[in-house]
PDB file of C-alpha atoms and ligand atoms in Angstrom:
ATOM      1  CA  MET A   1       0.000   0.000   0.000  1.00 49.00           C
ATOM      2  CA  ALA A   2       1.193   3.520  -0.721  1.00 74.00           C
ATOM      3  CA  PRO A   3       2.410   5.184   2.443  1.00 95.00           C
ATOM      4  CA  TRP A   4      -0.622   6.089   4.539  1.00 98.00           C
ATOM      5  CA  GLY A   5      -2.333   9.420   3.973  1.00 98.00           C
ATOM      6  CA  TYR A   6      -5.769  10.953   3.754  1.00 98.00           C
ATOM      7  CA  GLU A   7      -6.455  10.472   0.035  1.00 97.00           C
ATOM      8  CA  LYS A   8      -8.945   8.017  -1.506  1.00 97.00           C
ATOM      9  CA  ASP A   9      -6.279   5.397  -2.121  1.00 97.00           C
ATOM     10  CA  ASN A  10      -4.382   5.606   1.202  1.00 98.00           C
ATOM     11  CA  GLY A  11      -6.783   7.219   3.691  1.00 98.00           C
ATOM     12  CA  PRO A  12      -8.286   6.070   7.027  1.00 98.00           C
ATOM     13  CA  ALA A  13     -10.390   3.299   5.413  1.00 98.00           C
ATOM     14  CA  HIS A  14      -7.136   1.621   4.233  1.00 98.00           C
ATOM     15  CA  TRP A  15      -5.097   1.940   7.432  1.00 98.00           C
ATOM     16  CA  HIS A  16      -6.327  -1.338   8.958  1.00 98.00           C
ATOM     17  CA  LYS A  17      -4.362  -3.319   6.335  1.00 98.00           C
ATOM     18  CA  ASP A  18      -1.015  -2.232   7.784  1.00 98.00           C
ATOM     19  CA  CYS A  19      -2.390  -1.499  11.278  1.00 98.00           C
ATOM     20  CA  PRO A  20      -5.090  -4.012  12.275  1.00 98.00           C
ATOM     21  CA  ILE A  21      -5.476  -2.113  15.586  1.00 98.00           C
ATOM     22  CA  ALA A  22      -7.376   0.427  13.444  1.00 98.00           C
ATOM     23  CA  ASN A  23     -10.450  -1.701  14.235  1.00 98.00           C
ATOM     24  CA  GLY A  24      -9.565  -1.922  17.942  1.00 98.00           C
ATOM     25  CA  LYS A  25     -11.766  -1.010  20.888  1.00 98.00           C
ATOM     26  CA  ASN A  26      -9.765   2.008  22.079  1.00 98.00           C
ATOM     27  CA  GLN A  27      -9.333   4.045  18.908  1.00 98.00           C
ATOM     28  CA  SER A  28      -9.278   7.823  18.466  1.00 99.00           C
ATOM     29  CA  PRO A  29     -10.677  10.286  17.642  1.00 99.00           C
ATOM     30  CA  ILE A  30     -14.258   9.979  18.905  1.00 99.00           C
ATOM     31  CA  ASP A  31     -17.426  12.051  18.849  1.00 99.00           C
ATOM     32  CA  LEU A  32     -17.736  13.599  22.336  1.00 99.00           C
ATOM     33  CA  ILE A  33     -21.468  13.279  23.007  1.00 98.00           C
ATOM     34  CA  ASN A  34     -22.408  15.497  25.937  1.00 98.00           C
ATOM     35  CA  GLY A  35     -25.433  13.345  26.811  1.00 98.00           C
ATOM     36  CA  GLU A  36     -23.177  10.341  27.339  1.00 98.00           C
ATOM     37  CA  VAL A  37     -20.217  11.827  29.257  1.00 98.00           C
ATOM     38  CA  LYS A  38     -19.902  11.582  33.055  1.00 98.00           C
ATOM     39  CA  TYR A  39     -18.759  14.398  35.335  1.00 98.00           C
ATOM     40  CA  ASP A  40     -15.896  13.322  37.639  1.00 98.00           C
ATOM     41  CA  SER A  41     -15.386  15.709  40.571  1.00 98.00           C
ATOM     42  CA  GLY A  42     -11.999  14.080  41.187  1.00 97.00           C
ATOM     43  CA  LEU A  43     -10.582  15.522  37.949  1.00 97.00           C
ATOM     44  CA  LYS A  44      -8.303  18.422  38.866  1.00 92.00           C
ATOM     45  CA  PRO A  45      -6.968  21.107  36.511  1.00 93.00           C
ATOM     46  CA  LEU A  46      -3.876  20.267  34.506  1.00 97.00           C
ATOM     47  CA  THR A  47      -0.573  22.031  34.944  1.00 98.00           C
ATOM     48  CA  ALA A  48       1.636  22.525  31.891  1.00 98.00           C
ATOM     49  CA  LYS A  49       5.081  23.997  32.527  1.00 98.00           C
ATOM     50  CA  TYR A  50       6.671  24.820  29.145  1.00 98.00           C
ATOM     51  CA  VAL A  51      10.206  26.168  29.030  1.00 98.00           C
ATOM     52  CA  PRO A  52      11.314  28.011  25.836  1.00 98.00           C
ATOM     53  CA  PHE A  53      13.310  25.700  23.519  1.00 98.00           C
ATOM     54  CA  SER A  54      16.675  26.840  22.238  1.00 96.00           C
ATOM     55  CA  ASP A  55      16.660  24.359  19.346  1.00 95.00           C
ATOM     56  CA  ALA A  56      13.303  23.473  17.839  1.00 98.00           C
ATOM     57  CA  LYS A  57      12.145  22.951  14.276  1.00 98.00           C
ATOM     58  CA  PHE A  58       8.800  23.574  12.643  1.00 99.00           C
ATOM     59  CA  LEU A  59       8.396  20.953   9.938  1.00 99.00           C
ATOM     60  CA  ASN A  60       6.104  19.523   7.272  1.00 98.00           C
ATOM     61  CA  ASN A  61       6.218  15.729   7.595  1.00 98.00           C
ATOM     62  CA  GLY A  62       3.793  15.119   4.743  1.00 98.00           C
ATOM     63  CA  HIS A  63       0.738  14.649   6.953  1.00 98.00           C
ATOM     64  CA  SER A  64       0.891  17.565   9.380  1.00 99.00           C
ATOM     65  CA  VAL A  65       2.932  20.603  10.348  1.00 99.00           C
ATOM     66  CA  GLN A  66       4.704  20.014  13.615  1.00 99.00           C
ATOM     67  CA  PHE A  67       6.741  21.890  16.276  1.00 99.00           C
ATOM     68  CA  GLN A  68       9.538  19.523  17.282  1.00 98.00           C
ATOM     69  CA  PRO A  69      12.286  20.324  19.785  1.00 98.00           C
ATOM     70  CA  SER A  70      15.606  18.524  19.231  1.00 98.00           C
ATOM     71  CA  ALA A  71      15.591  17.285  22.832  1.00 97.00           C
ATOM     72  CA  GLY A  72      13.607  17.574  26.047  1.00 97.00           C
ATOM     73  CA  ASN A  73      14.202  20.614  28.240  1.00 98.00           C
ATOM     74  CA  GLY A  74      12.081  19.917  31.315  1.00 98.00           C
ATOM     75  CA  SER A  75       8.804  21.032  29.728  1.00 98.00           C
ATOM     76  CA  GLU A  76       6.184  18.873  31.383  1.00 98.00           C
ATOM     77  CA  LEU A  77       2.514  18.189  32.058  1.00 98.00           C
ATOM     78  CA  THR A  78       1.028  17.052  35.388  1.00 98.00           C
ATOM     79  CA  GLY A  79      -2.321  16.927  37.156  1.00 98.00           C
ATOM     80  CA  GLY A  80      -5.790  16.309  35.754  1.00 98.00           C
ATOM     81  CA  PRO A  81      -6.270  12.559  35.167  1.00 98.00           C
ATOM     82  CA  LEU A  82      -2.507  11.960  35.125  1.00 98.00           C
ATOM     83  CA  ALA A  83      -0.859   9.949  37.894  1.00 98.00           C
ATOM     84  CA  VAL A  84       2.716  10.894  36.962  1.00 98.00           C
ATOM     85  CA  LYS A  85       4.666  13.626  35.145  1.00 98.00           C
ATOM     86  CA  TYR A  86       4.638  13.612  31.319  1.00 98.00           C
ATOM     87  CA  ASN A  87       7.400  15.148  29.203  1.00 98.00           C
ATOM     88  CA  PHE A  88       6.527  17.427  26.263  1.00 98.00           C
ATOM     89  CA  GLU A  89       7.403  15.858  22.901  1.00 98.00           C
ATOM     90  CA  GLN A  90       5.825  17.909  20.075  1.00 98.00           C
ATOM     91  CA  PHE A  91       2.725  19.740  18.920  1.00 99.00           C
ATOM     92  CA  HIS A  92       1.009  19.552  15.520  1.00 99.00           C
ATOM     93  CA  PHE A  93      -2.261  20.353  13.789  1.00 99.00           C
ATOM     94  CA  HIS A  94      -5.155  18.793  11.846  1.00 99.00           C
ATOM     95  CA  TRP A  95      -7.344  20.995   9.654  1.00 99.00           C
ATOM     96  CA  GLY A  96      -9.885  21.096   6.820  1.00 98.00           C
ATOM     97  CA  ASN A  97     -10.146  22.810   3.435  1.00 98.00           C
ATOM     98  CA  ASN A  98     -13.075  24.905   4.677  1.00 98.00           C
ATOM     99  CA  ASP A  99     -14.448  26.070   8.015  1.00 98.00           C
ATOM    100  CA  THR A 100     -17.033  23.272   8.299  1.00 98.00           C
ATOM    101  CA  GLU A 101     -14.491  20.468   8.787  1.00 98.00           C
ATOM    102  CA  GLY A 102     -11.005  19.809  10.070  1.00 99.00           C
ATOM    103  CA  SER A 103     -11.023  18.696  13.692  1.00 99.00           C
ATOM    104  CA  GLU A 104     -10.523  15.058  14.664  1.00 99.00           C
ATOM    105  CA  HIS A 105     -12.673  15.006  17.786  1.00 98.00           C
ATOM    106  CA  ARG A 106     -16.242  16.272  17.447  1.00 99.00           C
ATOM    107  CA  VAL A 107     -18.697  17.609  20.019  1.00 98.00           C
ATOM    108  CA  ASP A 108     -22.240  16.326  19.548  1.00 98.00           C
ATOM    109  CA  GLY A 109     -21.285  15.680  15.919  1.00 98.00           C
ATOM    110  CA  LYS A 110     -19.932  19.204  15.373  1.00 98.00           C
ATOM    111  CA  MET A 111     -16.504  19.522  13.746  1.00 98.00           C
ATOM    112  CA  TYR A 112     -14.296  22.566  14.270  1.00 99.00           C
ATOM    113  CA  PRO A 113     -12.110  23.937  11.448  1.00 99.00           C
ATOM    114  CA  ALA A 114      -8.935  22.599  13.093  1.00 99.00           C
ATOM    115  CA  GLU A 115      -7.502  20.811  16.124  1.00 99.00           C
ATOM    116  CA  LEU A 116      -4.144  21.333  17.859  1.00 99.00           C
ATOM    117  CA  HIS A 117      -2.450  18.414  19.646  1.00 99.00           C
ATOM    118  CA  PHE A 118       0.213  18.798  22.349  1.00 99.00           C
ATOM    119  CA  VAL A 119       1.893  15.393  22.695  1.00 99.00           C
ATOM    120  CA  HIS A 120       3.542  14.297  25.972  1.00 98.00           C
ATOM    121  CA  TRP A 121       5.046  10.987  27.116  1.00 98.00           C
ATOM    122  CA  ASN A 122       4.984   9.240  30.491  1.00 98.00           C
ATOM    123  CA  SER A 123       8.266  10.105  32.201  1.00 98.00           C
ATOM    124  CA  THR A 124       8.547   6.642  33.805  1.00 98.00           C
ATOM    125  CA  ASN A 125       9.665   5.457  30.338  1.00 98.00           C
ATOM    126  CA  PRO A 126      13.227   5.958  29.042  1.00 98.00           C
ATOM    127  CA  SER A 127      12.029   7.588  25.802  1.00 98.00           C
ATOM    128  CA  PHE A 128       9.027   8.688  23.752  1.00 98.00           C
ATOM    129  CA  LYS A 129       9.222   5.595  21.534  1.00 98.00           C
ATOM    130  CA  ASP A 130       9.244   3.345  24.624  1.00 98.00           C
ATOM    131  CA  ALA A 131       6.194   5.203  25.933  1.00 98.00           C
ATOM    132  CA  VAL A 132       4.365   4.568  22.643  1.00 98.00           C
ATOM    133  CA  GLY A 133       5.149   0.864  22.941  1.00 98.00           C
ATOM    134  CA  SER A 134       4.591   0.635  26.713  1.00 96.00           C
ATOM    135  CA  GLY A 135       1.119  -0.919  26.399  1.00 92.00           C
ATOM    136  CA  GLY A 136      -2.000   0.496  28.055  1.00 93.00           C
ATOM    137  CA  PRO A 137      -3.473   4.002  27.941  1.00 97.00           C
ATOM    138  CA  ASN A 138      -0.861   5.785  30.040  1.00 98.00           C
ATOM    139  CA  GLY A 139       2.042   5.922  27.586  1.00 98.00           C
ATOM    140  CA  LEU A 140       1.173   9.319  26.135  1.00 99.00           C
ATOM    141  CA  ALA A 141      -0.981  12.236  27.226  1.00 99.00           C
ATOM    142  CA  VAL A 142      -2.250  14.385  24.372  1.00 99.00           C
ATOM    143  CA  LEU A 143      -3.940  17.751  24.961  1.00 98.00           C
ATOM    144  CA  GLY A 144      -6.463  18.531  22.218  1.00 98.00           C
ATOM    145  CA  PHE A 145      -7.585  22.094  21.535  1.00 98.00           C
ATOM    146  CA  PHE A 146     -10.266  22.914  18.986  1.00 98.00           C
ATOM    147  CA  LEU A 147      -9.497  25.926  16.802  1.00 98.00           C
ATOM    148  CA  LYS A 148     -12.258  28.223  15.569  1.00 98.00           C
ATOM    149  CA  VAL A 149     -12.052  31.283  13.323  1.00 98.00           C
ATOM    150  CA  GLY A 150     -12.158  34.608  15.175  1.00 98.00           C
ATOM    151  CA  ALA A 151      -9.545  36.954  16.557  1.00 98.00           C
ATOM    152  CA  GLU A 152      -5.914  36.580  15.559  1.00 98.00           C
ATOM    153  CA  ASN A 153      -4.048  34.264  17.904  1.00 98.00           C
ATOM    154  CA  ALA A 154      -0.951  36.229  18.893  1.00 98.00           C
ATOM    155  CA  ALA A 155       0.609  33.272  20.709  1.00 98.00           C
ATOM    156  CA  LEU A 156       0.345  31.059  17.607  1.00 98.00           C
ATOM    157  CA  LYS A 157       1.394  33.852  15.198  1.00 98.00           C
ATOM    158  CA  PRO A 158       5.122  33.017  15.376  1.00 98.00           C
ATOM    159  CA  ILE A 159       4.166  29.506  14.247  1.00 98.00           C
ATOM    160  CA  THR A 160       1.544  30.379  11.607  1.00 98.00           C
ATOM    161  CA  ASP A 161       3.995  32.976  10.196  1.00 98.00           C
ATOM    162  CA  LEU A 162       6.431  30.092   9.559  1.00 98.00           C
ATOM    163  CA  ILE A 163       3.907  28.003   7.612  1.00 99.00           C
ATOM    164  CA  PRO A 164       4.827  29.451   4.183  1.00 98.00           C
ATOM    165  CA  LYS A 165       8.415  28.290   4.838  1.00 98.00           C
ATOM    166  CA  VAL A 166       7.281  24.646   5.270  1.00 99.00           C
ATOM    167  CA  LYS A 167       4.738  24.561   2.421  1.00 98.00           C
ATOM    168  CA  ASP A 168       6.362  21.495   0.873  1.00 98.00           C
ATOM    169  CA  ALA A 169       6.546  18.021   2.454  1.00 98.00           C
ATOM    170  CA  GLY A 170       9.913  17.242   3.982  1.00 98.00           C
ATOM    171  CA  THR A 171      10.828  20.885   4.633  1.00 98.00           C
ATOM    172  CA  SER A 172      11.601  22.407   8.042  1.00 98.00           C
ATOM    173  CA  VAL A 173      12.662  25.699   9.580  1.00 98.00           C
ATOM    174  CA  THR A 174      14.266  26.656  12.893  1.00 98.00           C
ATOM    175  CA  VAL A 175      11.887  28.243  15.393  1.00 98.00           C
ATOM    176  CA  PRO A 176      13.191  31.437  17.066  1.00 97.00           C
ATOM    177  CA  SER A 177      14.282  30.625  20.636  1.00 96.00           C
ATOM    178  CA  ASN A 178      12.071  33.360  22.067  1.00 96.00           C
ATOM    179  CA  PHE A 179       8.927  31.490  20.956  1.00 98.00           C
ATOM    180  CA  ASP A 180       6.714  31.225  24.044  1.00 98.00           C
ATOM    181  CA  MET A 181       4.773  27.940  23.813  1.00 98.00           C
ATOM    182  CA  GLN A 182       3.171  28.481  27.216  1.00 98.00           C
ATOM    183  CA  ALA A 183       1.352  31.537  25.841  1.00 98.00           C
ATOM    184  CA  ILE A 184      -0.691  29.301  23.514  1.00 98.00           C
ATOM    185  CA  LEU A 185      -2.422  27.651  26.469  1.00 98.00           C
ATOM    186  CA  PRO A 186      -5.383  29.208  28.265  1.00 95.00           C
ATOM    187  CA  ALA A 187      -4.454  30.568  31.708  1.00 90.00           C
ATOM    188  CA  THR A 188      -6.278  27.723  33.461  1.00 90.00           C
ATOM    189  CA  LEU A 189      -6.568  24.242  31.966  1.00 95.00           C
ATOM    190  CA  THR A 190      -9.857  23.396  33.638  1.00 93.00           C
ATOM    191  CA  ASP A 191     -12.820  22.264  31.529  1.00 97.00           C
ATOM    192  CA  TYR A 192     -11.934  19.146  29.554  1.00 98.00           C
ATOM    193  CA  TYR A 193     -13.136  15.724  28.339  1.00 98.00           C
ATOM    194  CA  THR A 194     -10.840  12.783  29.038  1.00 98.00           C
ATOM    195  CA  TYR A 195     -10.843   9.181  27.839  1.00 98.00           C
ATOM    196  CA  ASP A 196      -8.492   6.334  26.946  1.00 98.00           C
ATOM    197  CA  GLY A 197      -7.666   6.215  23.249  1.00 98.00           C
ATOM    198  CA  SER A 198      -5.036   5.941  20.562  1.00 98.00           C
ATOM    199  CA  LEU A 199      -2.784   7.783  18.167  1.00 98.00           C
ATOM    200  CA  THR A 200      -5.045   9.104  15.389  1.00 99.00           C
ATOM    201  CA  THR A 201      -2.474   8.217  12.707  1.00 99.00           C
ATOM    202  CA  PRO A 202      -0.640   4.949  12.037  1.00 98.00           C
ATOM    203  CA  PRO A 203       0.604   3.044  14.007  1.00 98.00           C
ATOM    204  CA  LEU A 204      -2.682   3.929  15.841  1.00 98.00           C
ATOM    205  CA  ALA A 205      -1.196   2.579  19.094  1.00 98.00           C
ATOM    206  CA  GLU A 206      -3.734   2.471  21.948  1.00 98.00           C
ATOM    207  CA  CYS A 207      -1.390   4.291  24.310  1.00 98.00           C
ATOM    208  CA  VAL A 208      -3.020   7.703  24.777  1.00 98.00           C
ATOM    209  CA  LYS A 209      -4.745   9.406  27.672  1.00 98.00           C
ATOM    210  CA  TRP A 210      -6.752  11.966  25.693  1.00 99.00           C
ATOM    211  CA  ILE A 211      -7.553  15.345  27.262  1.00 98.00           C
ATOM    212  CA  VAL A 212      -9.729  17.500  24.963  1.00 98.00           C
ATOM    213  CA  PHE A 213     -10.553  21.023  26.105  1.00 98.00           C
ATOM    214  CA  LYS A 214     -14.134  22.241  25.909  1.00 98.00           C
ATOM    215  CA  GLN A 215     -13.188  25.864  25.122  1.00 98.00           C
ATOM    216  CA  PRO A 216     -11.863  26.324  21.554  1.00 98.00           C
ATOM    217  CA  LEU A 217      -8.886  28.570  20.847  1.00 98.00           C
ATOM    218  CA  GLU A 218      -9.411  31.315  18.255  1.00 98.00           C
ATOM    219  CA  VAL A 219      -7.275  31.912  15.172  1.00 98.00           C
ATOM    220  CA  SER A 220      -7.863  34.524  12.473  1.00 98.00           C
ATOM    221  CA  ALA A 221      -9.170  33.665   9.004  1.00 98.00           C
ATOM    222  CA  ALA A 222      -5.705  34.548   7.674  1.00 98.00           C
ATOM    223  CA  GLN A 223      -4.099  32.090  10.106  1.00 98.00           C
ATOM    224  CA  MET A 224      -6.580  29.393   9.016  1.00 98.00           C
ATOM    225  CA  GLU A 225      -5.770  30.145   5.371  1.00 98.00           C
ATOM    226  CA  ALA A 226      -2.068  29.685   6.083  1.00 98.00           C
ATOM    227  CA  PHE A 227      -2.727  26.040   7.038  1.00 99.00           C
ATOM    228  CA  ARG A 228      -4.717  25.547   3.840  1.00 98.00           C
ATOM    229  CA  SER A 229      -1.691  26.514   1.731  1.00 98.00           C
ATOM    230  CA  VAL A 230       0.334  23.551   3.011  1.00 98.00           C
ATOM    231  CA  ILE A 231       0.770  20.660   0.583  1.00 98.00           C
ATOM    232  CA  ASN A 232       1.386  16.958   1.146  1.00 98.00           C
ATOM    233  CA  ARG A 233       3.729  14.429  -0.446  1.00 97.00           C
ATOM    234  CA  ASP A 234       1.418  14.166  -3.482  1.00 96.00           C
ATOM    235  CA  GLY A 235       1.526  17.941  -3.997  1.00 97.00           C
ATOM    236  CA  LYS A 236      -2.115  18.234  -2.951  1.00 97.00           C
ATOM    237  CA  PRO A 237      -3.472  20.518  -0.193  1.00 98.00           C
ATOM    238  CA  MET A 238      -2.853  18.846   3.173  1.00 98.00           C
ATOM    239  CA  GLY A 239      -6.240  20.056   4.447  1.00 98.00           C
ATOM    240  CA  GLY A 240      -8.468  17.130   5.395  1.00 98.00           C
ATOM    241  CA  ASN A 241      -5.677  15.465   7.447  1.00 99.00           C
ATOM    242  CA  TYR A 242      -8.159  14.290  10.078  1.00 99.00           C
ATOM    243  CA  ARG A 243      -9.366  10.773  10.917  1.00 98.00           C
ATOM    244  CA  PRO A 244     -13.155  10.346  11.217  1.00 98.00           C
ATOM    245  CA  PRO A 245     -14.574   9.403  14.642  1.00 98.00           C
ATOM    246  CA  CYS A 246     -14.140   5.806  15.838  1.00 99.00           C
ATOM    247  CA  PRO A 247     -16.614   3.670  17.849  1.00 98.00           C
ATOM    248  CA  LEU A 248     -16.546   4.291  21.623  1.00 98.00           C
ATOM    249  CA  HIS A 249     -17.218   0.595  22.432  1.00 98.00           C
ATOM    250  CA  ASP A 250     -17.357   0.237  26.226  1.00 97.00           C
ATOM    251  CA  ARG A 251     -15.250   3.268  27.127  1.00 98.00           C
ATOM    252  CA  ALA A 252     -16.372   6.076  29.425  1.00 98.00           C
ATOM    253  CA  VAL A 253     -15.718   9.735  28.600  1.00 99.00           C
ATOM    254  CA  LYS A 254     -15.263  11.741  31.801  1.00 98.00           C
ATOM    255  CA  THR A 255     -15.500  15.494  32.153  1.00 98.00           C
ATOM    256  CA  SER A 256     -13.928  17.851  34.649  1.00 98.00           C
ATOM    257  CA  PHE A 257     -16.968  20.123  34.267  1.00 98.00           C
ATOM    258  CA  LYS A 258     -20.706  19.703  34.948  1.00 96.00           C
TER     259      LYS A 258
HETATM  260  C1  SBR B 301       4.429   6.731  16.718  1.00 94.29           C
HETATM  261  C2  SBR B 301       5.550   7.660  16.255  1.00 94.29           C
HETATM  262  C3  SBR B 301       5.001   8.576  15.185  1.00 94.29           C
HETATM  263  N1  SBR B 301       3.678   9.111  15.540  1.00 94.29           N
HETATM  264  C4  SBR B 301       3.521   9.991  16.541  1.00 94.29           C
HETATM  265  O1  SBR B 301       4.463  10.377  17.224  1.00 94.29           O
HETATM  266  C5  SBR B 301       2.147  10.545  16.784  1.00 94.29           C
HETATM  267  C6  SBR B 301       1.951  11.407  17.862  1.00 94.29           C
HETATM  268  C7  SBR B 301       0.668  11.926  18.124  1.00 94.29           C
HETATM  269  C8  SBR B 301      -0.393  11.596  17.273  1.00 94.29           C
HETATM  270  S1  SBR B 301      -1.991  12.250  17.603  1.00 94.29           S
HETATM  271  N2  SBR B 301      -2.582  12.832  16.233  1.00 94.29           N
HETATM  272  O2  SBR B 301      -2.802  11.133  18.023  1.00 94.29           O
HETATM  273  O3  SBR B 301      -1.812  13.308  18.554  1.00 94.29           O
HETATM  274  C9  SBR B 301      -0.212  10.750  16.202  1.00 94.29           C
HETATM  275  C10 SBR B 301       1.077  10.214  15.948  1.00 94.29           C
HETATM  276  C11 SBR B 301       6.702   6.866  15.670  1.00 94.29           C
HETATM  277  N3  SBR B 301       6.841   5.595  16.373  1.00 94.29           N
HETATM  278  C12 SBR B 301       7.270   5.500  17.633  1.00 94.29           C
HETATM  279  C13 SBR B 301       7.277   4.141  17.970  1.00 94.29           C
HETATM  280  C14 SBR B 301       6.821   3.416  16.872  1.00 94.29           C
HETATM  281  C15 SBR B 301       6.596   2.051  16.653  1.00 94.29           C
HETATM  282  C16 SBR B 301       6.097   1.642  15.418  1.00 94.29           C
HETATM  283  C17 SBR B 301       5.832   2.604  14.428  1.00 94.29           C
HETATM  284  C18 SBR B 301       6.045   3.975  14.658  1.00 94.29           C
HETATM  285  C19 SBR B 301       6.547   4.353  15.878  1.00 94.29           C
HETATM  286 ZN1   ZN B 302      -2.779  14.795  16.110  1.00 94.29          ZN
END
C-alpha cells in the first residue's frame, strides 16, 4: 500500500491493512457526546510547565505541520487525570479545506475547522518511543484544543507565520528561541473531556490518555488560510488530514466540568 495518507487510495479506510489495531476497541478520535459523558469531581486542573526551547524545528512531515524540539528541556505536564509527570514531545495540527471540517474530535457531531495536539510521554519510560510501545493508555498524554475562526491568535502567530516556509513536504525551519509555547495555552486548563484512546495516525497505538478542552482557541481567518496553503507528499493541499470518529465501544468519557 502507498504510504498512509488521507487520500482516496491511502486514507483512514485503508489503514487497517497495515495497522489491524485500526479496528480496535480504544481508537481515536471519537465524537464527544455530551449526553453520554460523566462528570468526575476528582478531575483536577492540569498544569503545563513549558520552558522556551533553544533548538526546535517547525516541519512539514507530509501529513501535518509540527513543532519539534531537538531534545527535552524539562517542559512537562502534570495533574488532571494523570498519575505521573509527562514530558513534552511535540505539537502539531489537523485541519480542513473549509471552516465546516477539520477537527478530529467532534462535540455532539460538530466539527471545528482545526484541532491542535500537544503530545507528551509518560516520564517513567526511558524515551518517547518506549512510551508509545509501553502498552496500556498511560504511555502518552495528548492535549487537544479545537481551533475556531475569530480573533488573531498572537501566541500562535510566530508559528503560523512560519507556515509558508514549510509549504512542501519534507521541509523544516528553525523556530526562534524566544517562541513562548506556554502563551498558547489558556491561563487555566480546567474544563476538559478525558478518555483512553489511541494515536489518530498509524501506528494507531492504543497508548493515549486523551484530554480534549471544551473551550476552543481562536485563530484569524488569515491564520486558518495559512494552514490551507500547506501541501502533502502528493503535492495536494494537506487540508483534510483528520481521521473520522471511531466507535466508543465500552469506554467512558469523563469530564472535569458539569
Ligand atoms: C508513533 C511515532 C510517530 N507518531 C507519533 O508520534 C504521533 C503522535 C501523536 C499523534 S496524535 N494525532 O494522536 O496526537 C499521532 C502520531 C513513531 N513511532 C514510535 C514508535 C513506533 C513504533 C512503530 C511505528 C512507529 C513508531
Ligand atoms: Zn494529532
